[in-house]
Short mmCIF file of C-alpha atoms (C1' of nucleotides) in Angstrom, two decimals:
data_model
loop_
_atom_site.label_atom_id
_atom_site.label_comp_id
_atom_site.label_asym_id
_atom_site.label_seq_id
_atom_site.Cartn_x
_atom_site.Cartn_y
_atom_site.Cartn_z
CA MET P 1 0.00 0.00 0.00
CA GLN P 2 1.30 3.40 -0.99
CA LEU P 3 1.42 5.91 1.85
CA THR P 4 0.51 9.50 1.17
CA PRO P 5 2.69 12.11 2.95
CA THR P 6 -0.08 12.74 5.45
CA MET P 7 -0.42 9.06 6.31
CA HIS P 8 3.33 8.69 6.38
CA ARG P 9 3.57 11.39 8.97
CA CYS P 10 0.90 9.87 11.21
CA VAL P 11 2.50 6.44 11.09
CA LEU P 12 5.90 7.88 11.95
CA HIS P 13 4.58 9.96 14.82
CA TRP P 14 2.70 7.03 16.24
CA GLY P 15 5.87 4.98 16.07
CA GLU P 16 7.83 7.65 17.88
CA MET P 17 5.30 7.91 20.68
CA ALA P 18 5.42 4.15 21.13
CA SER P 19 8.66 3.85 23.06
CA ARG P 20 7.47 6.46 25.53
CA TRP P 21 4.63 4.17 26.46
CA GLY P 22 6.62 0.96 26.45
CA VAL P 23 5.42 -0.24 23.06
CA SER P 24 7.71 -1.33 20.24
CA ARG P 25 7.90 0.91 17.23
CA SER P 26 6.88 -1.81 14.79
CA VAL P 27 3.77 -2.67 16.75
CA ALA P 28 2.74 0.97 16.88
CA GLN P 29 3.47 1.66 13.23
CA ILE P 30 1.55 -1.39 12.11
CA HIS P 31 -1.32 -0.36 14.28
CA ALA P 32 -1.31 3.16 12.87
CA LEU P 33 -1.18 1.82 9.33
CA LEU P 34 -4.06 -0.57 9.86
CA PHE P 35 -6.05 2.09 11.66
CA LEU P 36 -5.75 4.46 8.73
CA ALA P 37 -5.94 1.92 5.92
CA PRO P 38 -9.21 2.12 3.99
CA SER P 39 -9.26 -1.65 3.57
CA PRO P 40 -7.67 -4.71 5.20
CA LEU P 41 -4.05 -5.46 4.34
CA THR P 42 -2.02 -8.64 4.04
CA ALA P 43 1.10 -9.17 6.12
CA ASP P 44 3.22 -8.79 2.99
CA GLU P 45 1.64 -5.47 2.13
CA ILE P 46 2.31 -4.24 5.65
CA ALA P 47 5.93 -5.39 5.55
CA GLU P 48 6.50 -3.73 2.21
CA THR P 49 4.78 -0.48 3.13
CA LEU P 50 6.65 -0.03 6.40
CA ASN P 51 9.92 -1.62 5.26
CA VAL P 52 10.07 -4.18 8.03
CA ALA P 53 10.69 -7.92 7.92
CA ARG P 54 7.78 -10.16 7.20
CA SER P 55 8.45 -12.07 10.42
CA ASN P 56 8.34 -8.86 12.39
CA VAL P 57 4.86 -8.22 11.04
CA SER P 58 3.77 -11.66 12.12
CA VAL P 59 4.92 -11.16 15.72
CA SER P 60 3.63 -7.60 15.95
CA ILE P 61 0.23 -8.56 14.61
CA LYS P 62 -0.01 -11.30 17.24
CA GLU P 63 0.66 -8.68 19.86
CA LEU P 64 -2.01 -6.39 18.46
CA GLN P 65 -4.45 -9.27 18.40
CA ALA P 66 -3.68 -10.03 22.03
CA TRP P 67 -4.78 -6.47 22.73
CA ASP P 68 -7.90 -7.04 20.66
CA LEU P 69 -7.03 -4.14 18.40
CA VAL P 70 -6.62 -6.06 15.17
CA SER P 71 -8.60 -8.86 13.59
CA VAL P 72 -8.36 -11.09 10.55
CA THR P 73 -10.62 -11.21 7.54
CA HIS P 74 -10.44 -13.15 4.31
CA GLN P 75 -11.20 -12.60 0.68
CA LEU P 76 -12.89 -15.21 -1.43
CA GLY P 77 -10.38 -17.30 -3.32
CA ASP P 78 -7.42 -15.96 -1.38
CA ARG P 79 -5.69 -17.94 1.32
CA ARG P 80 -3.89 -14.98 2.78
CA ASP P 81 -4.89 -13.29 6.00
CA TYR P 82 -6.15 -9.77 5.65
CA PHE P 83 -5.72 -7.67 8.76
CA GLN P 84 -7.85 -4.79 9.88
CA ALA P 85 -7.79 -2.59 12.96
CA ARG P 86 -10.66 -1.29 15.03
CA LYS P 87 -11.69 2.00 13.53
CA ASP P 88 -13.73 3.25 16.45
CA ILE P 89 -11.21 5.34 18.32
CA TRP P 90 -13.20 5.20 21.54
CA GLU P 91 -13.14 1.42 21.44
CA VAL P 92 -9.44 1.51 20.71
CA LEU P 93 -8.79 3.48 23.86
CA THR P 94 -11.03 1.17 25.86
CA MET P 95 -9.17 -1.90 24.65
CA ILE P 96 -5.84 -0.34 25.55
CA MET P 97 -7.02 0.69 28.99
CA ASP P 98 -8.57 -2.71 29.67
CA GLY P 99 -5.33 -4.36 28.61
CA ARG P 100 -3.15 -2.12 30.72
CA LYS P 101 -5.37 -2.62 33.73
CA LYS P 102 -5.24 -6.38 33.37
CA ARG P 103 -1.50 -6.55 32.69
CA GLU P 104 -0.16 -3.84 34.93
CA ILE P 105 -2.64 -2.49 37.43
CA ASP P 106 -4.07 -5.81 38.57
CA PRO P 107 -0.66 -7.39 39.29
CA THR P 108 0.32 -4.24 41.15
CA LEU P 109 -2.85 -4.45 43.21
CA GLN P 110 -1.99 -8.06 43.92
CA MET P 111 1.49 -7.09 45.08
CA LEU P 112 0.19 -4.29 47.28
CA ARG P 113 -2.35 -6.61 48.89
CA GLU P 114 0.33 -9.14 49.67
CA ALA P 115 2.67 -6.46 50.93
CA THR P 116 -0.05 -5.10 53.18
CA ALA P 117 -0.83 -8.58 54.47
CA ASP P 118 2.85 -9.30 55.13
CA ALA P 119 3.18 -6.00 56.90
CA GLY P 120 1.07 -7.44 59.70
CA LYS P 121 3.64 -10.00 60.82
CA ASP P 122 6.54 -7.76 59.90
CA HIS P 123 8.16 -5.99 62.82
CA GLU P 124 11.09 -4.40 61.04
CA THR P 125 9.18 -2.18 58.61
CA PRO P 126 8.42 1.19 60.21
CA GLU P 127 4.77 2.00 60.75
CA GLN P 128 5.11 5.04 58.50
CA VAL P 129 6.20 2.86 55.62
CA LYS P 130 3.40 0.36 56.16
CA GLN P 131 0.96 3.24 56.18
CA ARG P 132 2.35 4.49 52.88
CA ILE P 133 1.85 1.10 51.30
CA ALA P 134 -1.65 0.86 52.71
CA ASP P 135 -2.48 4.32 51.31
CA MET P 136 -1.18 3.28 47.94
CA LEU P 137 -3.28 0.12 48.00
CA GLU P 138 -6.41 2.01 48.95
CA PHE P 139 -5.80 4.57 46.22
CA VAL P 140 -5.23 2.05 43.48
CA GLU P 141 -8.23 0.05 44.61
CA GLU P 142 -10.39 3.14 44.52
CA LEU P 143 -9.28 4.09 41.02
CA SER P 144 -9.59 0.53 39.83
CA GLY P 145 -13.11 0.19 41.18
CA TRP P 146 -14.08 3.48 39.63
CA TYR P 147 -12.79 2.36 36.26
CA ASP P 148 -14.77 -0.87 36.48
CA GLN P 149 -17.90 1.15 37.16
CA ILE P 150 -17.65 3.71 34.41
CA ARG P 151 -16.55 0.91 32.11
CA THR P 152 -20.11 -0.42 32.28
CA MET P 153 -21.74 2.88 31.41
CA PRO P 154 -23.12 3.37 27.90
CA ARG P 155 -20.96 5.57 25.77
CA PRO P 156 -23.52 8.32 25.13
CA THR P 157 -23.92 8.78 28.88
CA LEU P 158 -20.19 8.97 29.33
CA LEU P 159 -19.90 11.48 26.51
CA LYS P 160 -22.58 13.68 28.03
CA LEU P 161 -20.85 13.57 31.39
CA MET P 162 -17.53 14.44 29.81
CA ARG P 163 -19.03 17.36 27.95
CA MET P 164 -20.51 18.69 31.16
CA GLY P 165 -16.98 19.08 32.44
CA THR P 166 -16.86 20.66 35.86
CA LYS P 167 -20.63 21.13 35.81
CA VAL P 168 -21.08 17.59 37.10
CA ALA P 169 -19.75 18.92 40.39
CA LYS P 170 -23.03 20.66 41.14
CA ILE P 171 -24.69 17.35 41.96
CA VAL P 172 -22.38 16.69 44.88
CA THR P 173 -22.66 20.10 46.52
CA MET K 1 19.27 2.88 54.22
CA GLN K 2 18.45 -0.71 55.02
CA LEU K 3 15.45 -2.08 53.14
CA THR K 4 13.07 -4.41 54.92
CA PRO K 5 11.79 -7.34 52.82
CA THR K 6 8.46 -5.59 52.37
CA MET K 7 10.08 -2.41 51.08
CA HIS K 8 12.46 -4.42 48.96
CA ARG K 9 9.54 -6.08 47.26
CA CYS K 10 7.75 -2.82 46.53
CA VAL K 11 10.87 -1.23 45.07
CA LEU K 12 11.49 -4.23 42.85
CA HIS K 13 7.93 -4.38 41.61
CA TRP K 14 7.88 -0.70 40.83
CA GLY K 15 11.09 -1.14 38.88
CA GLU K 16 9.61 -3.98 36.89
CA MET K 17 6.51 -2.03 35.98
CA ALA K 18 8.67 0.84 34.77
CA SER K 19 9.73 -0.55 31.41
CA ARG K 20 6.12 -1.27 30.53
CA TRP K 21 5.42 2.42 30.80
CA GLY K 22 8.58 3.62 29.09
CA VAL K 23 10.40 4.55 32.28
CA SER K 24 13.89 3.36 33.18
CA ARG K 25 14.20 0.92 36.03
CA SER K 26 16.56 3.10 38.03
CA VAL K 27 14.26 6.09 37.90
CA ALA K 28 11.34 3.99 39.07
CA GLN K 29 13.26 2.25 41.84
CA ILE K 30 14.62 5.51 43.16
CA HIS K 31 11.16 6.96 43.10
CA ALA K 32 9.74 3.99 44.98
CA LEU K 33 12.51 4.18 47.55
CA LEU K 34 12.03 7.89 48.16
CA PHE K 35 8.29 7.47 48.27
CA LEU K 36 8.54 4.87 51.00
CA ALA K 37 11.47 6.32 52.90
CA PRO K 38 10.47 7.78 56.27
CA SER K 39 13.01 10.58 55.87
CA PRO K 40 14.96 12.28 53.06
CA LEU K 41 17.99 10.43 51.70
CA THR K 42 21.29 11.53 50.21
CA ALA K 43 22.33 10.43 46.74
CA ASP K 44 24.97 8.18 48.27
CA GLU K 45 22.46 6.45 50.51
CA ILE K 46 20.22 5.85 47.51
CA ALA K 47 23.10 4.47 45.42
CA GLU K 48 24.16 2.16 48.21
CA THR K 49 20.67 0.96 49.04
CA LEU K 50 19.75 0.14 45.45
CA ASN K 51 23.23 -0.91 44.33
CA VAL K 52 23.43 1.49 41.44
CA ALA K 53 26.15 3.92 40.42
CA ARG K 54 26.26 7.25 42.13
CA SER K 55 26.13 9.00 38.74
CA ASN K 56 23.04 7.07 37.81
CA VAL K 57 21.32 8.43 40.90
CA SER K 58 22.26 11.95 39.90
CA VAL K 59 20.72 11.63 36.45
CA SER K 60 17.65 9.77 37.63
CA ILE K 61 16.97 12.31 40.34
CA LYS K 62 17.14 15.07 37.75
CA GLU K 63 14.53 13.21 35.76
CA LEU K 64 12.29 12.85 38.81
CA GLN K 65 12.70 16.53 39.56
CA ALA K 66 11.70 17.38 36.01
CA TRP K 67 8.48 15.50 36.72
CA ASP K 68 8.10 17.42 39.97
CA LEU K 69 8.01 14.23 41.97
CA VAL K 70 11.14 14.75 44.01
CA SER K 71 12.57 17.77 45.80
CA VAL K 72 15.69 18.66 47.71
CA THR K 73 16.06 19.52 51.37
CA HIS K 74 19.06 20.21 53.51
CA GLN K 75 20.19 19.50 57.02
CA LEU K 76 21.96 22.06 59.14
CA GLY K 77 25.70 21.72 58.93
CA ASP K 78 25.56 19.26 56.04
CA ARG K 79 26.39 20.24 52.49
CA ARG K 80 24.83 17.20 50.92
CA ASP K 81 21.48 17.22 49.17
CA TYR K 82 18.75 15.26 50.84
CA PHE K 83 16.05 14.07 48.49
CA GLN K 84 12.44 13.43 49.29
CA ALA K 85 9.50 12.37 47.16
CA ARG K 86 5.91 13.58 47.23
CA LYS K 87 4.07 11.41 49.70
CA ASP K 88 0.57 12.31 48.61
CA ILE K 89 -0.25 9.57 46.17
CA TRP K 90 -3.02 11.57 44.54
CA GLU K 91 -0.60 14.38 43.83
CA VAL K 92 1.90 11.88 42.48
CA LEU K 93 -0.62 10.64 39.95
CA THR K 94 -1.55 14.19 39.02
CA MET K 95 2.07 15.12 38.39
CA ILE K 96 2.58 12.07 36.21
CA MET K 97 -0.56 12.75 34.22
CA ASP K 98 0.27 16.41 33.76
CA GLY K 99 3.73 15.45 32.57
CA ARG K 100 2.49 12.85 30.15
CA LYS K 101 -0.07 15.21 28.75
CA LYS K 102 2.50 17.91 28.18
CA ARG K 103 5.15 15.61 26.73
CA GLU K 104 3.08 13.17 24.73
CA ILE K 105 -0.52 14.18 24.28
CA ASP K 106 0.07 17.83 23.40
CA PRO K 107 2.65 17.06 20.68
CA THR K 108 0.30 14.44 19.28
CA LEU K 109 -2.52 16.97 19.22
CA GLN K 110 -0.18 19.34 17.42
CA MET K 111 0.66 16.70 14.83
CA LEU K 112 -3.00 15.82 14.32
CA ARG K 113 -3.92 19.47 13.85
CA GLU K 114 -1.20 19.91 11.24
CA ALA K 115 -2.17 16.66 9.53
CA THR K 116 -5.78 17.77 9.42
CA ALA K 117 -4.78 21.15 8.03
CA ASP K 118 -2.56 19.58 5.39
CA ALA K 119 -5.34 17.20 4.47
CA GLY K 120 -7.17 20.17 2.96
CA LYS K 121 -4.70 20.76 0.14
CA ASP K 122 -3.91 17.08 -0.18
CA HIS K 123 -5.59 15.35 -3.07
CA GLU K 124 -3.92 11.96 -2.81
CA THR K 125 -5.09 10.98 0.66
CA PRO K 126 -8.47 9.20 0.45
CA GLU K 127 -11.38 10.95 2.12
CA GLN K 128 -11.85 7.97 4.42
CA VAL K 129 -8.34 8.37 5.76
CA LYS K 130 -8.72 12.10 6.27
CA GLN K 131 -11.92 11.42 8.15
CA ARG K 132 -10.13 8.95 10.39
CA ILE K 133 -7.49 11.50 11.26
CA ALA K 134 -10.13 14.14 11.89
CA ASP K 135 -12.00 11.74 14.18
CA MET K 136 -8.82 11.06 16.05
CA LEU K 137 -8.13 14.75 16.48
CA GLU K 138 -11.63 15.43 17.74
CA PHE K 139 -11.41 12.56 20.18
CA VAL K 140 -8.06 13.56 21.63
CA GLU K 141 -9.17 17.18 21.87
CA GLU K 142 -12.28 16.13 23.73
CA LEU K 143 -10.36 14.01 26.22
CA SER K 144 -7.73 16.66 26.61
CA GLY K 145 -10.28 19.36 27.29
CA TRP K 146 -12.06 17.14 29.78
CA TYR K 147 -8.83 16.52 31.63
CA ASP K 148 -8.11 20.23 31.83
CA GLN K 149 -11.54 20.74 33.35
CA ILE K 150 -11.49 18.08 36.03
CA ARG K 151 -7.92 19.07 36.75
CA THR K 152 -9.28 22.31 38.22
CA MET K 153 -11.81 20.62 40.48
CA PRO K 154 -11.04 20.36 44.18
CA ARG K 155 -10.01 16.92 45.26
CA PRO K 156 -12.87 16.27 47.71
CA THR K 157 -15.36 16.95 44.94
CA LEU K 158 -13.55 14.59 42.63
CA LEU K 159 -13.45 11.94 45.32
CA LYS K 160 -17.17 12.22 45.94
CA LEU K 161 -17.87 11.94 42.24
CA MET K 162 -15.65 8.91 41.96
CA ARG K 163 -17.34 7.21 44.87
CA MET K 164 -20.71 7.77 43.30
CA GLY K 165 -19.57 5.55 40.47
CA THR K 166 -22.29 4.99 37.90
CA LYS K 167 -24.75 6.93 40.02
CA VAL K 168 -23.49 10.16 38.47
CA ALA K 169 -25.29 9.03 35.35
CA LYS K 170 -28.68 9.88 36.82
CA ILE K 171 -28.01 13.58 36.33
CA VAL K 172 -27.81 13.25 32.58
CA THR K 173 -30.99 11.23 32.06
"C1'" DC N 1 -0.92 -37.48 -0.44
"C1'" DC N 2 2.06 -34.20 -2.61
"C1'" DG N 3 3.54 -29.64 -3.53
"C1'" DT N 4 3.19 -24.99 -2.72
"C1'" DA N 5 1.67 -20.84 -0.52
"C1'" DA N 6 1.28 -18.68 3.81
"C1'" DT N 7 2.49 -18.16 8.34
"C1'" DT N 8 5.14 -18.76 12.44
"C1'" DT N 9 9.17 -19.86 15.18
"C1'" DC N 10 13.73 -19.31 16.21
"C1'" DT N 11 18.46 -17.76 16.40
"C1'" DG N 12 21.73 -14.51 15.83
"C1'" DT N 13 22.67 -9.63 14.75
"C1'" DC N 14 21.95 -5.06 15.24
"C1'" DT N 15 20.16 -1.02 17.57
"C1'" DT N 16 18.86 1.39 21.32
"C1'" DT N 17 18.78 2.31 25.95
"C1'" DT N 18 20.61 2.06 30.39
"C1'" DC N 19 24.19 2.19 33.44
"C1'" DT N 20 28.92 2.55 35.21
"C1'" DG N 21 33.29 4.66 36.45
"C1'" DA N 22 36.44 8.21 35.67
"C1'" DA N 23 37.14 12.88 34.94
"C1'" DA N 24 35.55 17.49 35.32
"C1'" DT N 25 33.04 20.84 37.57
"C1'" DT N 26 30.82 23.09 41.17
"C1'" DT N 27 30.24 24.35 45.96
"C1'" DA N 28 31.52 25.70 50.24
"C1'" DA N 29 34.21 25.35 54.28
"C1'" DA N 30 38.90 26.27 56.15
"C1'" DT A 1 42.87 31.23 47.95
"C1'" DT A 2 43.33 26.28 48.95
"C1'" DT A 3 41.34 22.13 49.78
"C1'" DA A 4 38.07 18.75 50.11
"C1'" DA A 5 33.41 17.26 49.58
"C1'" DA A 6 29.58 16.86 46.62
"C1'" DT A 7 27.64 16.74 42.30
"C1'" DT A 8 27.47 16.47 37.36
"C1'" DT A 9 29.11 15.30 32.79
"C1'" DC A 10 30.58 12.16 29.57
"C1'" DA A 11 32.46 8.29 27.02
"C1'" DG A 12 32.18 3.78 26.62
"C1'" DA A 13 30.60 -0.89 28.54
"C1'" DA A 14 26.80 -3.74 29.40
"C1'" DA A 15 22.20 -5.08 29.05
"C1'" DA A 16 17.88 -5.18 27.00
"C1'" DG A 17 15.03 -5.05 23.27
"C1'" DA A 18 13.85 -5.04 18.46
"C1'" DC A 19 14.46 -6.90 14.16
"C1'" DA A 20 15.94 -9.71 9.98
"C1'" DG A 21 16.41 -13.86 7.64
"C1'" DA A 22 16.50 -18.74 7.57
"C1'" DA A 23 14.26 -22.78 8.85
"C1'" DA A 24 10.21 -25.10 10.33
"C1'" DT A 25 5.50 -25.63 10.50
"C1'" DT A 26 0.89 -25.28 9.10
"C1'" DA A 27 -2.90 -24.89 5.81
"C1'" DC A 28 -4.67 -25.72 1.58
"C1'" DG A 29 -5.40 -26.73 -3.41
"C1'" DG A 30 -4.77 -30.06 -6.71
#
DNA sequence: CCGTAATTTCTGTCTTTTCTGAAATTTAAA
DNA sequence: TTTAAATTTCAGAAAAGACAGAAATTACGG
């Protein structure tokens, strides 16, 4: 697939942002390409467009599928896999946040719970430190619970709330 | 400073999470240590406790200061710098989010605005693709604006809203 | 069941990032 | 000043991560 200068720029920027968020450049570039692409692409097309090895595309696509951001389609009379990305940007963000919560926040919560439990039968750790860990646990649990809640809300509701901005505050006065 | 097993565990976990978010392990470990530490520490104490080079501590601390997460204090009759981290976990999150917005979201917004502008006098990029970029821009602008708004709200208000969970929805029926 | 297209796995190389240790600089007390 | 402590800078080593290309596997048409 031939990239126009505008697309080229988006793909490159997305790739540059990647490392700042702990994502490999290839994964991000492929995601950007598939997000923009008007129609599904084969792995070979992706490799050629972005000038990366075919095998790299294979691994990166697997990663994107694990995040539920990319899916496979097929064309009649063609054995090749055609890949497409979610186009709904809101859904994209949701998938990324769900994934990060599952992979990073939940294990951290786990660790904090264990640390807090251990702190009971731990006489060397200063009380102040234990308190700090307990605060952290409470905070992450609160945020996590909040996310789970708003996660269930229908998008139009969420949008309305967002657009109200600080005006939502009036209901808690 | 001698780490208790509980503290040791927290520091290690924080360090492991770091790379997933594009942060170096040293920076994260130092931050965890200073967050937990009951009192400010010198660079040498940090280096010794975490078994990292003194110079590494210097650079990492600079990074943490740039994020406004760590500050310097002094003790009477002691020339050395004593470092301490923000203890208020809510503030810590706020600082991180502010920093990420400034460093990553704002430049992305910039790029999207330019891409959208260019798209006007660009006859090769398919309409569909332009639309996708425009959608993206609108979405990021919306989120960004929302963040700026809630950023101004007093913390107790925010806390109350969070604890209401999905119940806030009733005001937009 | 065979041959070929498509995909994936794997190993080594290359790149990037992180980190160290020495040297240089700054700071402040003597 | 001089001296010594503290900090920072910097060049290169080490580690981690990303990537390419070959080999292996799988899937499919004939």
